[in-house]
Short mmCIF file of C-alpha atoms in Angstrom, two decimals:
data_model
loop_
_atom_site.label_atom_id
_atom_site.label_comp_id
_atom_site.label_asym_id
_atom_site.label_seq_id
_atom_site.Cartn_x
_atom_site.Cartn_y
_atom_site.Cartn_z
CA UNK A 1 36.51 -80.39 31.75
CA UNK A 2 37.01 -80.21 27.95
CA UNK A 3 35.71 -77.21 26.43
CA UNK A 4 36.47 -76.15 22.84
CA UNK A 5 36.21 -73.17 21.40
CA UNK A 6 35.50 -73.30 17.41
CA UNK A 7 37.93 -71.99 15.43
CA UNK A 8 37.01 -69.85 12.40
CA UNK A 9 37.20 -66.75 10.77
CA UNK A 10 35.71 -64.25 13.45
CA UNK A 11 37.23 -61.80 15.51
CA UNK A 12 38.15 -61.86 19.18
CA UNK A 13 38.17 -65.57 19.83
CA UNK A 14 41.00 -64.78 22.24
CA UNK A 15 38.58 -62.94 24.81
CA UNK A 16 36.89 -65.94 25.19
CA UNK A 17 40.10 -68.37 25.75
CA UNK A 18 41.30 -65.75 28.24
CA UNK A 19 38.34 -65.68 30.26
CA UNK A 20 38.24 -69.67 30.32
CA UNK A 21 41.75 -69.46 31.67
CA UNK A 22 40.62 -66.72 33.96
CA UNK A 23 38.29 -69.69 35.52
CA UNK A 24 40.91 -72.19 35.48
CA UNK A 25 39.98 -74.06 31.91
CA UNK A 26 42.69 -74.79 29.17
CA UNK A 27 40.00 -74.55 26.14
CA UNK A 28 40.92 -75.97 22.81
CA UNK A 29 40.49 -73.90 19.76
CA UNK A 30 39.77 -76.00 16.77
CA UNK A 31 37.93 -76.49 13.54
CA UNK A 32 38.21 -80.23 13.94
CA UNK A 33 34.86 -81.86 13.82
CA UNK A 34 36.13 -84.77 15.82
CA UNK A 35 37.70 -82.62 18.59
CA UNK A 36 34.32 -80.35 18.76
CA UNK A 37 31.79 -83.75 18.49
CA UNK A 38 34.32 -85.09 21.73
CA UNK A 39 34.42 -82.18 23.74
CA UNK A 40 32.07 -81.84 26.76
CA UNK A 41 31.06 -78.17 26.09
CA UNK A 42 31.17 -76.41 23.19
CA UNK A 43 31.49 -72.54 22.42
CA UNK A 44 30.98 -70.84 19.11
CA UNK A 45 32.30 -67.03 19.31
CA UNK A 46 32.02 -64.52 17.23
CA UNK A 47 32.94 -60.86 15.92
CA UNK A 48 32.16 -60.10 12.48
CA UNK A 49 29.97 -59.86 9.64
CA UNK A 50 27.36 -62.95 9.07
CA UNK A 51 27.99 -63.17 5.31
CA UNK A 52 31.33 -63.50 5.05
CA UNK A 53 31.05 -65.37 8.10
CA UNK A 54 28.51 -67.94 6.71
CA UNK A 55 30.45 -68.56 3.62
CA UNK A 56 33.27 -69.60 5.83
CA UNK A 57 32.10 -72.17 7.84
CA UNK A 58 30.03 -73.51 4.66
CA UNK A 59 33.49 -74.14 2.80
CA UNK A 60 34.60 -75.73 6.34
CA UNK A 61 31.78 -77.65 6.84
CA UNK A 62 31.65 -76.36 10.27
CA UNK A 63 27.63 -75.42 9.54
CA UNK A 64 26.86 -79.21 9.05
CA UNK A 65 29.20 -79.99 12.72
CA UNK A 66 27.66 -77.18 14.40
CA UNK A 67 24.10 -77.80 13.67
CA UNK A 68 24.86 -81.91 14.84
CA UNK A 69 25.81 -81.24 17.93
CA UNK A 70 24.85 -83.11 20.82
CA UNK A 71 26.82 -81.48 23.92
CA UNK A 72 25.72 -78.09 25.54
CA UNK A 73 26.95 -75.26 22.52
CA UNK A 74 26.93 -72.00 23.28
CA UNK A 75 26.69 -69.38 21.18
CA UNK A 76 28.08 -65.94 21.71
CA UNK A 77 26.93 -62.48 19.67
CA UNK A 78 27.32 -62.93 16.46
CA UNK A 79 27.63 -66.72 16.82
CA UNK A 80 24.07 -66.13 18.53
CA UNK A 81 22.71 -64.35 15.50
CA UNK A 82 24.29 -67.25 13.07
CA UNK A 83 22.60 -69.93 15.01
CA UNK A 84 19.03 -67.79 13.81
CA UNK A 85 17.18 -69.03 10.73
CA UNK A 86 18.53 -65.89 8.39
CA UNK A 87 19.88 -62.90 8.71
CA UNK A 88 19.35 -59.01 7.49
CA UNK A 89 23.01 -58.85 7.66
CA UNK A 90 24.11 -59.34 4.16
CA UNK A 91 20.74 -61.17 3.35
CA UNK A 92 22.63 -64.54 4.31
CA UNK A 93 21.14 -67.91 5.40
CA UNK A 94 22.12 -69.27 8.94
CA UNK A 95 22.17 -72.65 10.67
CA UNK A 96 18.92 -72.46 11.40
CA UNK A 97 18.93 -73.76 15.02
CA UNK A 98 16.84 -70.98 16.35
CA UNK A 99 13.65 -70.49 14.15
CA UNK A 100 13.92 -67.06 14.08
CA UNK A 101 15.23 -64.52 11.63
CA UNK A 102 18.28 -61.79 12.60
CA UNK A 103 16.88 -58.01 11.92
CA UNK A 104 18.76 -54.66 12.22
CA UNK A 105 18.15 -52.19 15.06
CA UNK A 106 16.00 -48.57 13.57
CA UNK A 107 16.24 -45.79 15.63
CA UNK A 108 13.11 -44.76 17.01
CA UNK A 109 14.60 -41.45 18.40
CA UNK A 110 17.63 -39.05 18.04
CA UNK A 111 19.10 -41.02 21.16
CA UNK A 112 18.49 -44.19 19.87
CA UNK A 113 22.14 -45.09 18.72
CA UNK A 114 22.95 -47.78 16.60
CA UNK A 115 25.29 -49.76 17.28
CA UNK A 116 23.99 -50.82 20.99
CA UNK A 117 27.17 -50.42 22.69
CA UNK A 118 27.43 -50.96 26.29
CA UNK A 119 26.25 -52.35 29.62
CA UNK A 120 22.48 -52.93 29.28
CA UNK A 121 20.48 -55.40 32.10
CA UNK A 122 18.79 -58.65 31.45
CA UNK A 123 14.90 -59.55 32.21
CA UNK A 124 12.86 -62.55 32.18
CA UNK A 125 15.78 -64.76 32.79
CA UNK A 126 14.79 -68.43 32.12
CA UNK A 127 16.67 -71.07 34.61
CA UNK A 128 19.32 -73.07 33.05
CA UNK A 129 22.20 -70.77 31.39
CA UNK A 130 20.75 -68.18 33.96
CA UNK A 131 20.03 -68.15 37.75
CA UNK A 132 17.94 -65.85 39.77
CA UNK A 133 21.00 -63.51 40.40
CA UNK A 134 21.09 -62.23 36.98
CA UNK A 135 17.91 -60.55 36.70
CA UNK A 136 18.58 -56.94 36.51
CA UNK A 137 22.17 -57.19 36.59
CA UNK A 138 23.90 -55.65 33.73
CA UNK A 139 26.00 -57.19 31.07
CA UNK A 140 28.13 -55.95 27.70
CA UNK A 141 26.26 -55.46 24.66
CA UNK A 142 27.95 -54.56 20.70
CA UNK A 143 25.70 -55.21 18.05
CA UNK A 144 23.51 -53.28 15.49
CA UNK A 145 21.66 -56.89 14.62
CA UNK A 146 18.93 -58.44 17.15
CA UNK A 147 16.88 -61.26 17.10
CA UNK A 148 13.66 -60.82 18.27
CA UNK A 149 11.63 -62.12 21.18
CA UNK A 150 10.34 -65.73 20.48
CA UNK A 151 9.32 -69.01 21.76
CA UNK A 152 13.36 -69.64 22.20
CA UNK A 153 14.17 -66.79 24.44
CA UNK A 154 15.38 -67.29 27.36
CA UNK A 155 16.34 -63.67 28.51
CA UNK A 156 15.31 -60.18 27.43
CA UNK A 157 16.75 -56.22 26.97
CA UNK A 158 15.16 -53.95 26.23
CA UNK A 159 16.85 -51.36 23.58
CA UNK A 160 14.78 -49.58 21.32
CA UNK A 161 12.64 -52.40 22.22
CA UNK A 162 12.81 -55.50 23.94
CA UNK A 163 14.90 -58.39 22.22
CA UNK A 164 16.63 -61.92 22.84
CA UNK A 165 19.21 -61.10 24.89
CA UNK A 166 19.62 -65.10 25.06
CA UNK A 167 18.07 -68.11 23.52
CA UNK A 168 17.99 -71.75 24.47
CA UNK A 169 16.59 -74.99 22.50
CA UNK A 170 17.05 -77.96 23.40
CA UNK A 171 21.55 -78.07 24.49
CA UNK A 172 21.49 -75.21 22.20
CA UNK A 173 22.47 -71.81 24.17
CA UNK A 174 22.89 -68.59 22.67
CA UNK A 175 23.62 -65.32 24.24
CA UNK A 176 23.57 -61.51 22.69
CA UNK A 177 26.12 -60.20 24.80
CA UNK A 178 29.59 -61.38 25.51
CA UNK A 179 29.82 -62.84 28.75
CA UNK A 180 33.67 -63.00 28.33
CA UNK A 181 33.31 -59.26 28.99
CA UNK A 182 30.77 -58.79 31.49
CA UNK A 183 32.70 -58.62 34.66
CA UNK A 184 31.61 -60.83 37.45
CA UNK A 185 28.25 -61.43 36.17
CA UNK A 186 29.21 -62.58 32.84
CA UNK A 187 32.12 -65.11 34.87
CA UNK A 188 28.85 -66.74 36.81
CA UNK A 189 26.54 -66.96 33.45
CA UNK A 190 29.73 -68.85 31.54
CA UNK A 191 30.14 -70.92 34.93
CA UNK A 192 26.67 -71.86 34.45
CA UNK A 193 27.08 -73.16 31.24
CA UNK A 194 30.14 -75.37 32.16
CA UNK A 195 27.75 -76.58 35.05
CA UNK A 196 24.89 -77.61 32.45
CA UNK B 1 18.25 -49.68 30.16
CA UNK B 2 21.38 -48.61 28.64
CA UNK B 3 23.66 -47.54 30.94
CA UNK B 4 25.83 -44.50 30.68
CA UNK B 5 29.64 -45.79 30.64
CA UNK B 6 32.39 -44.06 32.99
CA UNK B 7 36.07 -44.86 31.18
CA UNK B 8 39.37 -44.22 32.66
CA UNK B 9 42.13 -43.79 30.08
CA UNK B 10 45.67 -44.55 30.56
CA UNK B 11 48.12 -43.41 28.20
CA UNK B 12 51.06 -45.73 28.08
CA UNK B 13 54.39 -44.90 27.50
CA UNK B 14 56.67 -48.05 28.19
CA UNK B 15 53.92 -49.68 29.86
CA UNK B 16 53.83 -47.29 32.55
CA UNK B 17 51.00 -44.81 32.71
CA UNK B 18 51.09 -41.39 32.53
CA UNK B 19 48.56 -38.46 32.03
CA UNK B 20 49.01 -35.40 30.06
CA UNK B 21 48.39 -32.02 31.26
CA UNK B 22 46.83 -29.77 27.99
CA UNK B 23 49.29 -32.85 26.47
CA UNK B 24 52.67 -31.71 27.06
CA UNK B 25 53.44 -32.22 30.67
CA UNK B 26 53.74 -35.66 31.98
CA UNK B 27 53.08 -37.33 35.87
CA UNK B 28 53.71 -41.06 36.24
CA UNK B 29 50.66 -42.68 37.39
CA UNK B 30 51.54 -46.44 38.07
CA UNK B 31 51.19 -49.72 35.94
CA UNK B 32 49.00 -49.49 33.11
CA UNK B 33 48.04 -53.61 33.58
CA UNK B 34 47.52 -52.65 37.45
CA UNK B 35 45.95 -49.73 37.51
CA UNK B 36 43.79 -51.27 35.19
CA UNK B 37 42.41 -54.42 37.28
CA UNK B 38 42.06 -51.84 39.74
CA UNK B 39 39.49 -49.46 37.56
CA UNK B 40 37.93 -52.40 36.36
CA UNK B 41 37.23 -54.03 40.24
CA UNK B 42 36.31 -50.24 41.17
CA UNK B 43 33.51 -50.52 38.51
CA UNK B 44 34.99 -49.01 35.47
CA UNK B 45 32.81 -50.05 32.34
CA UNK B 46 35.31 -50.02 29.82
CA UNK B 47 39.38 -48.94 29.53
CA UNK B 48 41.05 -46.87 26.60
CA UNK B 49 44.35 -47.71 26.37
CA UNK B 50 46.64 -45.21 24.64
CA UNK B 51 50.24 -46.00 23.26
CA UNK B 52 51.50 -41.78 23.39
CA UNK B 53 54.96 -42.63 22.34
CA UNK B 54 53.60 -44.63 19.15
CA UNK B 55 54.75 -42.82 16.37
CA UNK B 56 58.35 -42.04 17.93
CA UNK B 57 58.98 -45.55 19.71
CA UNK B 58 58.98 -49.50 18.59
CA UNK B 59 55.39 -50.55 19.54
CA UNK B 60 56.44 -54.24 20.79
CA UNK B 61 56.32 -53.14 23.78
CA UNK B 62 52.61 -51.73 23.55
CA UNK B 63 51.14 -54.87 22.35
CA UNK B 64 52.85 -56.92 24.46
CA UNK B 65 51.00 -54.82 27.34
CA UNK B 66 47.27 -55.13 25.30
CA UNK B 67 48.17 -58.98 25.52
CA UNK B 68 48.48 -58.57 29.25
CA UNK B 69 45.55 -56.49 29.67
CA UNK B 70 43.98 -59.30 27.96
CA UNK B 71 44.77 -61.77 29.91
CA UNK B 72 43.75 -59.89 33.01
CA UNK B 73 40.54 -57.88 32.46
CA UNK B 74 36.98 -59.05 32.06
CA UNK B 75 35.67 -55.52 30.72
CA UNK B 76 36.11 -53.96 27.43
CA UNK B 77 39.11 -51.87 26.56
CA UNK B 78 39.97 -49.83 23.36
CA UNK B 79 43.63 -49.18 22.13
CA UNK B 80 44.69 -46.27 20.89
CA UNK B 81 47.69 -44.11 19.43
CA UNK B 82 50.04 -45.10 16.29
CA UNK B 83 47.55 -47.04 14.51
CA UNK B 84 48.20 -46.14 10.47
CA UNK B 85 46.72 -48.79 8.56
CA UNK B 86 45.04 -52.09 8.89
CA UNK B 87 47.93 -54.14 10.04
CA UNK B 88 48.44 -52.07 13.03
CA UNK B 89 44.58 -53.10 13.64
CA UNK B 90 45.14 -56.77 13.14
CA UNK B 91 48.04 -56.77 15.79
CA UNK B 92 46.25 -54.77 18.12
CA UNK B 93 42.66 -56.80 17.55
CA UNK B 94 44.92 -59.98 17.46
CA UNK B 95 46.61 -59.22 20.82
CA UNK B 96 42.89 -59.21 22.71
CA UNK B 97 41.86 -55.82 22.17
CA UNK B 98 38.32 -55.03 21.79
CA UNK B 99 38.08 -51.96 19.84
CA UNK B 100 40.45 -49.46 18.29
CA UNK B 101 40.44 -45.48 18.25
CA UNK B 102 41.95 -43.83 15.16
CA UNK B 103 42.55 -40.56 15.37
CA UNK B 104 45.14 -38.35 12.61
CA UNK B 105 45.50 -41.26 10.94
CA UNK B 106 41.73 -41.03 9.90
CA UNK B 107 42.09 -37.33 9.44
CA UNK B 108 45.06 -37.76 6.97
CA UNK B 109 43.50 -40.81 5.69
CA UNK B 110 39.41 -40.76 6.09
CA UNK B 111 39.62 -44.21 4.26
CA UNK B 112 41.12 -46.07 6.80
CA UNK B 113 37.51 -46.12 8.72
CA UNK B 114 35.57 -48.23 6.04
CA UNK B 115 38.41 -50.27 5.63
CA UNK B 116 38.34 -51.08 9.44
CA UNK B 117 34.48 -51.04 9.40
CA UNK B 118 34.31 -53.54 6.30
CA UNK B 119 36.94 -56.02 8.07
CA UNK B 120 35.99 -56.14 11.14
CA UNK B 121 32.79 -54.23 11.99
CA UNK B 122 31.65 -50.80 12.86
CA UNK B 123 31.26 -51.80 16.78
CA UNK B 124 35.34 -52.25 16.26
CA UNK B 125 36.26 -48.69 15.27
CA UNK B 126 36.43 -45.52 17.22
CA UNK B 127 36.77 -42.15 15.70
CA UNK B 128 38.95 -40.32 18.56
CA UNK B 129 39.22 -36.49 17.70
CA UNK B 130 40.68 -33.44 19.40
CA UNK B 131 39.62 -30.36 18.81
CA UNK B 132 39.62 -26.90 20.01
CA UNK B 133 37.70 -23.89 20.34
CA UNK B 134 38.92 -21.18 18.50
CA UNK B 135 37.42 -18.34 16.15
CA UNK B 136 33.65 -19.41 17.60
CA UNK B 137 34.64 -22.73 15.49
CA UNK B 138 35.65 -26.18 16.78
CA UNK B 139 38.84 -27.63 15.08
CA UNK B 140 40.18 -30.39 14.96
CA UNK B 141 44.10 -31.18 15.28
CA UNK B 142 46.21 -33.54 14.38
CA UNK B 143 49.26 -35.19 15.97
CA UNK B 144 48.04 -35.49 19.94
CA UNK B 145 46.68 -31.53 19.48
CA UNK B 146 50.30 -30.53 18.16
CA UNK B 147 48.94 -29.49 14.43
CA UNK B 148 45.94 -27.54 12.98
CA UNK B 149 43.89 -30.20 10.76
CA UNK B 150 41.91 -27.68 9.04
CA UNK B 151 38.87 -29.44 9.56
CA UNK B 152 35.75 -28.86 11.19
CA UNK B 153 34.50 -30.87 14.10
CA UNK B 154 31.07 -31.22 13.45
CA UNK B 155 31.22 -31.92 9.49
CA UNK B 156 34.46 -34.27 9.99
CA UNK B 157 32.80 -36.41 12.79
CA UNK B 158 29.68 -36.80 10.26
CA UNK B 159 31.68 -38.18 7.71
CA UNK B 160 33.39 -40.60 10.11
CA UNK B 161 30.41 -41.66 10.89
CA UNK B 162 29.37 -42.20 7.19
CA UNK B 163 32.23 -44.19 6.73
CA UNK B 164 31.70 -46.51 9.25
CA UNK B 165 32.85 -45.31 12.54
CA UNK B 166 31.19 -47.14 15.21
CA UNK B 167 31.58 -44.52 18.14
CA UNK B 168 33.33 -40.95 18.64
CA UNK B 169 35.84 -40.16 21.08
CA UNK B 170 35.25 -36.49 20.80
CA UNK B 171 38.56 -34.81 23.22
CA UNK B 172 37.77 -30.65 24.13
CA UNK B 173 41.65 -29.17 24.13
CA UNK B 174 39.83 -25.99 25.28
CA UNK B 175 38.76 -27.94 28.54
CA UNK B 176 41.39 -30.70 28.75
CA UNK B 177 43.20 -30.55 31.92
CA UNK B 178 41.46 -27.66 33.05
CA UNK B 179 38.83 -29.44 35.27
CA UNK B 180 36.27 -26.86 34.67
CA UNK B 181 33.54 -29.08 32.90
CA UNK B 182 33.21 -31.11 29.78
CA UNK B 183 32.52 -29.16 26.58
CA UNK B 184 28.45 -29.99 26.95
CA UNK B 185 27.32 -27.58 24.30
CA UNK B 186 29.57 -29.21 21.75
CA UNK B 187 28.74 -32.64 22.76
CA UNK B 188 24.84 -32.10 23.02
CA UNK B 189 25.49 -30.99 19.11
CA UNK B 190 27.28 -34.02 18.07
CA UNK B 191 24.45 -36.06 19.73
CA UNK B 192 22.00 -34.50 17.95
CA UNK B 193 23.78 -34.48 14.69
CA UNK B 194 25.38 -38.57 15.17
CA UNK B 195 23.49 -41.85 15.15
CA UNK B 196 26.11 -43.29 17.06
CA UNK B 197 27.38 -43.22 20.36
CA UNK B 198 29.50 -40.47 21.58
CA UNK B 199 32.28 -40.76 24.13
CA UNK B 200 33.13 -36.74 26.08
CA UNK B 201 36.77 -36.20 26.83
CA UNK B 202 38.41 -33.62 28.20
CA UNK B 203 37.18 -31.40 31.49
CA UNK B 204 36.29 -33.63 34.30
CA UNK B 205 37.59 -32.27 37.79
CA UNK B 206 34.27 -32.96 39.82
CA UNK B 207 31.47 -35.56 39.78
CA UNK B 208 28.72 -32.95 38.95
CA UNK B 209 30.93 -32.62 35.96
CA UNK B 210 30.66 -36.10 34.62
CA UNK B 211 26.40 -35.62 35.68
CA UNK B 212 26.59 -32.63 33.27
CA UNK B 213 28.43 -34.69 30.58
CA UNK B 214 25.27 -36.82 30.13
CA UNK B 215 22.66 -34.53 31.15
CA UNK B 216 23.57 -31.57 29.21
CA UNK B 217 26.14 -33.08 26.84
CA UNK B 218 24.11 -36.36 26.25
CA UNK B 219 27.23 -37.97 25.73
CA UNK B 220 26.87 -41.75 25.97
CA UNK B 221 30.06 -42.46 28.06
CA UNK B 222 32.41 -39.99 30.00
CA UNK B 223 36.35 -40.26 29.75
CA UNK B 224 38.60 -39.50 32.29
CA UNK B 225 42.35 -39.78 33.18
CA UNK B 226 43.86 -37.84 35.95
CA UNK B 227 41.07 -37.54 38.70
CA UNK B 228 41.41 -41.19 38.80
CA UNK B 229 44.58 -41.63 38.34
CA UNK B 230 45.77 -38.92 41.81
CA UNK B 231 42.23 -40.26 43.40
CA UNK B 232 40.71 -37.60 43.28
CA UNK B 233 37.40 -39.43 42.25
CA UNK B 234 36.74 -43.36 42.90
CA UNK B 235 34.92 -44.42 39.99
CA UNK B 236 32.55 -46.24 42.70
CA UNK B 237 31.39 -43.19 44.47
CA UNK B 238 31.07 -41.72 41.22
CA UNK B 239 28.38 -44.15 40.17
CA UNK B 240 26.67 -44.11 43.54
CA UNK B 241 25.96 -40.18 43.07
CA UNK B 242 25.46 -40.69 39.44
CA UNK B 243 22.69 -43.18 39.94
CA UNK B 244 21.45 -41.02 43.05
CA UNK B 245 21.32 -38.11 40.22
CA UNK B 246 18.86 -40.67 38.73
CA UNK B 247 21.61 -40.97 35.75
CA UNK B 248 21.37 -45.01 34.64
CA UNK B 249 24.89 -47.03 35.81
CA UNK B 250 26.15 -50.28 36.23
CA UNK B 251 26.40 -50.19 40.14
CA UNK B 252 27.23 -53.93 40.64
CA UNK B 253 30.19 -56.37 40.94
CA UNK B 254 32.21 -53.92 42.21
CA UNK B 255 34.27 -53.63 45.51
CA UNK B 256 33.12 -51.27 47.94
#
């Protein structure tokens, strides 16, 4: 199977081409619209801030490639959030896949912490990216930026309240967490998405 | 729900593990990129790797292993020990590590954190400090507990966290190595002073201990090195009586 892995400015793109290998995939990292538009599945990463971020693939023209893709594309934290409408990190407009705007996490309590950081479960798993394994099963959260619950959702957590711990339109897939370093259960969710 | 995290750390020297006792003693314990497969397939949550020999030694060597921990692991892991300035980061981020603890460098250099924090995130940068109990204050040290800091605990981890620190490593040398308990009272104060999440160190000889960690501590993950590392607790059986203590864990994938 050919996967690629789009190649820009964020962090940590390496996790994900280790866990591919992990399953037996040589991914290709690229910012090549041709090589993306041939592949057969398509992941956008992400660790960083959605400004600078934004700005980036804007000046690649990786926002106009992303956004015209055809092929199952999945999205992965902050390439989740940058796949939203717009978002309250750094006031910055996304690729508008998802209609649905990125917000910041406020603490309702003392032990509300902010960044989410760690192993939280998933509910209301929709079929597809998911199967019926992964409800209640726990995967690895980092992010102080959510999207909320919407028509697009396709799995819930709840932390300070419940938000889109995954999204799905149309081949679009999108997922909060990073599956690349979930364990077991993250392995089967990314081995769904190279089933699609 | 959130679930409390249990972390083994191995500190590297030469890509072997070892484990300090009150830091100056050391026991070999293995192969860090083993011993960390195993942890993580025994239902570890996360890893801290730390390179002890840093300042003194080339560091090659040390991301060379973070590249093979890479490679291997599908959990988190956080590197540690030598990191100065931002180009230490970059190799260490570059080489597949998720996170990085600072620790005197921050001290000497509280700067360092929103430089981190503005390149690559606040989830990215952990604000390890060791301090000890002395004069009915907590102070921190510098230098792997060798020298006095002259800083406070509770106002320095504040200001880490103003600057962008993402989580606190918080290490008791009053309790380290002693296996008598966690420092709970001092960790229930950062958590009720921090808006982030705070990682105990130092103490854990028992599994009630780790239970008190959260419960009384409300520390948000539990560190540990050598009652893994001699067996002395299996991080699975640790999680079954957590969970049975009604404490939330991540109980699957694991081997039994």
């Amino acid at each position: 199977m050919n996967v690629a892995i789009v190649k820009y400015n964020a962090g940590n793109i390496c996790s994900v081409v280790y866990a591919l290998k992990r399953m037996g995939i040589e991914p290709v990292v690229t910012a090549d619209a041709e090589l993306l538009q041939k592949a057969d599945k398509v992941i956008f990463p992400g660790v960083g801030e959605a400004h600078t971020t934004m700005r980036h693939l804007k000046q690649q023209g990786l926002d106009r490639v992303i956004c015209r893709l055809r092929q199952p594309v999945l999205g992965i934290c902050l390439g989740m959030q940058l796949m939203c409408r717009f978002s309250d990190e750094g006031q910055v407009d996304c690729l508008h896949i998802f209609d649905v705007d990125v917000k910041r996490f406020a603490p309702c309590r003392q032990e509300d912490k902010v960044p989410h950081i760690g192993w939280n479960t998933l509910e209301e798993v929709k079929l597809g990216l998911f199967d019926s394994r992964q409800t209640g099963q726990s995967v690895y959260f980092v992010h102080s930026y959510y999207v909320p619950v919407n028509t697009c959702t396709a799995a819930t957590t709840d932390y300070i309240h419940p938000f889109s711990a995954a999204l799905q339109r149309d081949n679009f897939y999108a997922v909060q967490f990073h599956p690349e370093k979930s364990g077991t259960v993250g392995e089967a969710i990314l081995k769904n998405f190279l089933n699609l | 729900m959130l679930a409390k995290r249990i972390i083994p750390c191995l500190d590297v020297k030469d890509a072997m593990t070892v484990k300090g006792v009150n830091f100056v003693n050391f026991r070999d314990a293995g192969d860090a990129v083993e011993l960390g497969a195993r942890y993580s397939r025994e239902g570890a949550d996360e890893l801290v790797y730390l390179d002890i020999t840093a300042s003194h030694e080339g560091r090659k060597t040390f991301t060379e292993l973070v590249t093979k921990v890479a490679a291997r692991l599908n959990i988190p892991f956080t590197v540690g020990g030598g990191i100065n300035e931002l180009s230490d980061v970059d190799r260490l981020l570059g080489a597949g590590a998720d996170k990085v603890s600072v620790n005197s460098a921050a001290l000497r250099n509280p700067r360092l954190i929103e430089e981190i924090a503005t390149h690559y995130g606040t989830q990215v940068c952990v604000v390890a400090v060791d301090a000890r109990y002395e004069n009915n204050r907590w102070m921190c040290y510098l230098n792997g507990g060798r020298l006095p800091a002259g800083r406070e605990l509770l106002p320095w981890v504040t200001e880490a966290e103003d600057r962008g620190a993402g989580e606190i490593l918080f290490t008791s040398m009053t309790h380290d190595g002693v296996k008598q308990g966690y420092a709970n009272e001092a960790l229930a104060a950062l958590a009720s002073r921090l808006h982030i999440s705070v990682i105990a160190s130092g103490g854990a000889g028992t599994k009630e201990h780790f239970r008190d960690a959260f419960l009384y501590g409300k520390a948000d993950a539990a560190l540990a090195a050598s009652v893994f590392h001699f067996g002395e607790i299996h991080i699975g059986q640790l999680k079954t009586y957590l969970a049975d203590q009604d404490i939330p864990v991540r109980q699957e994938g694991q081997e039994v």
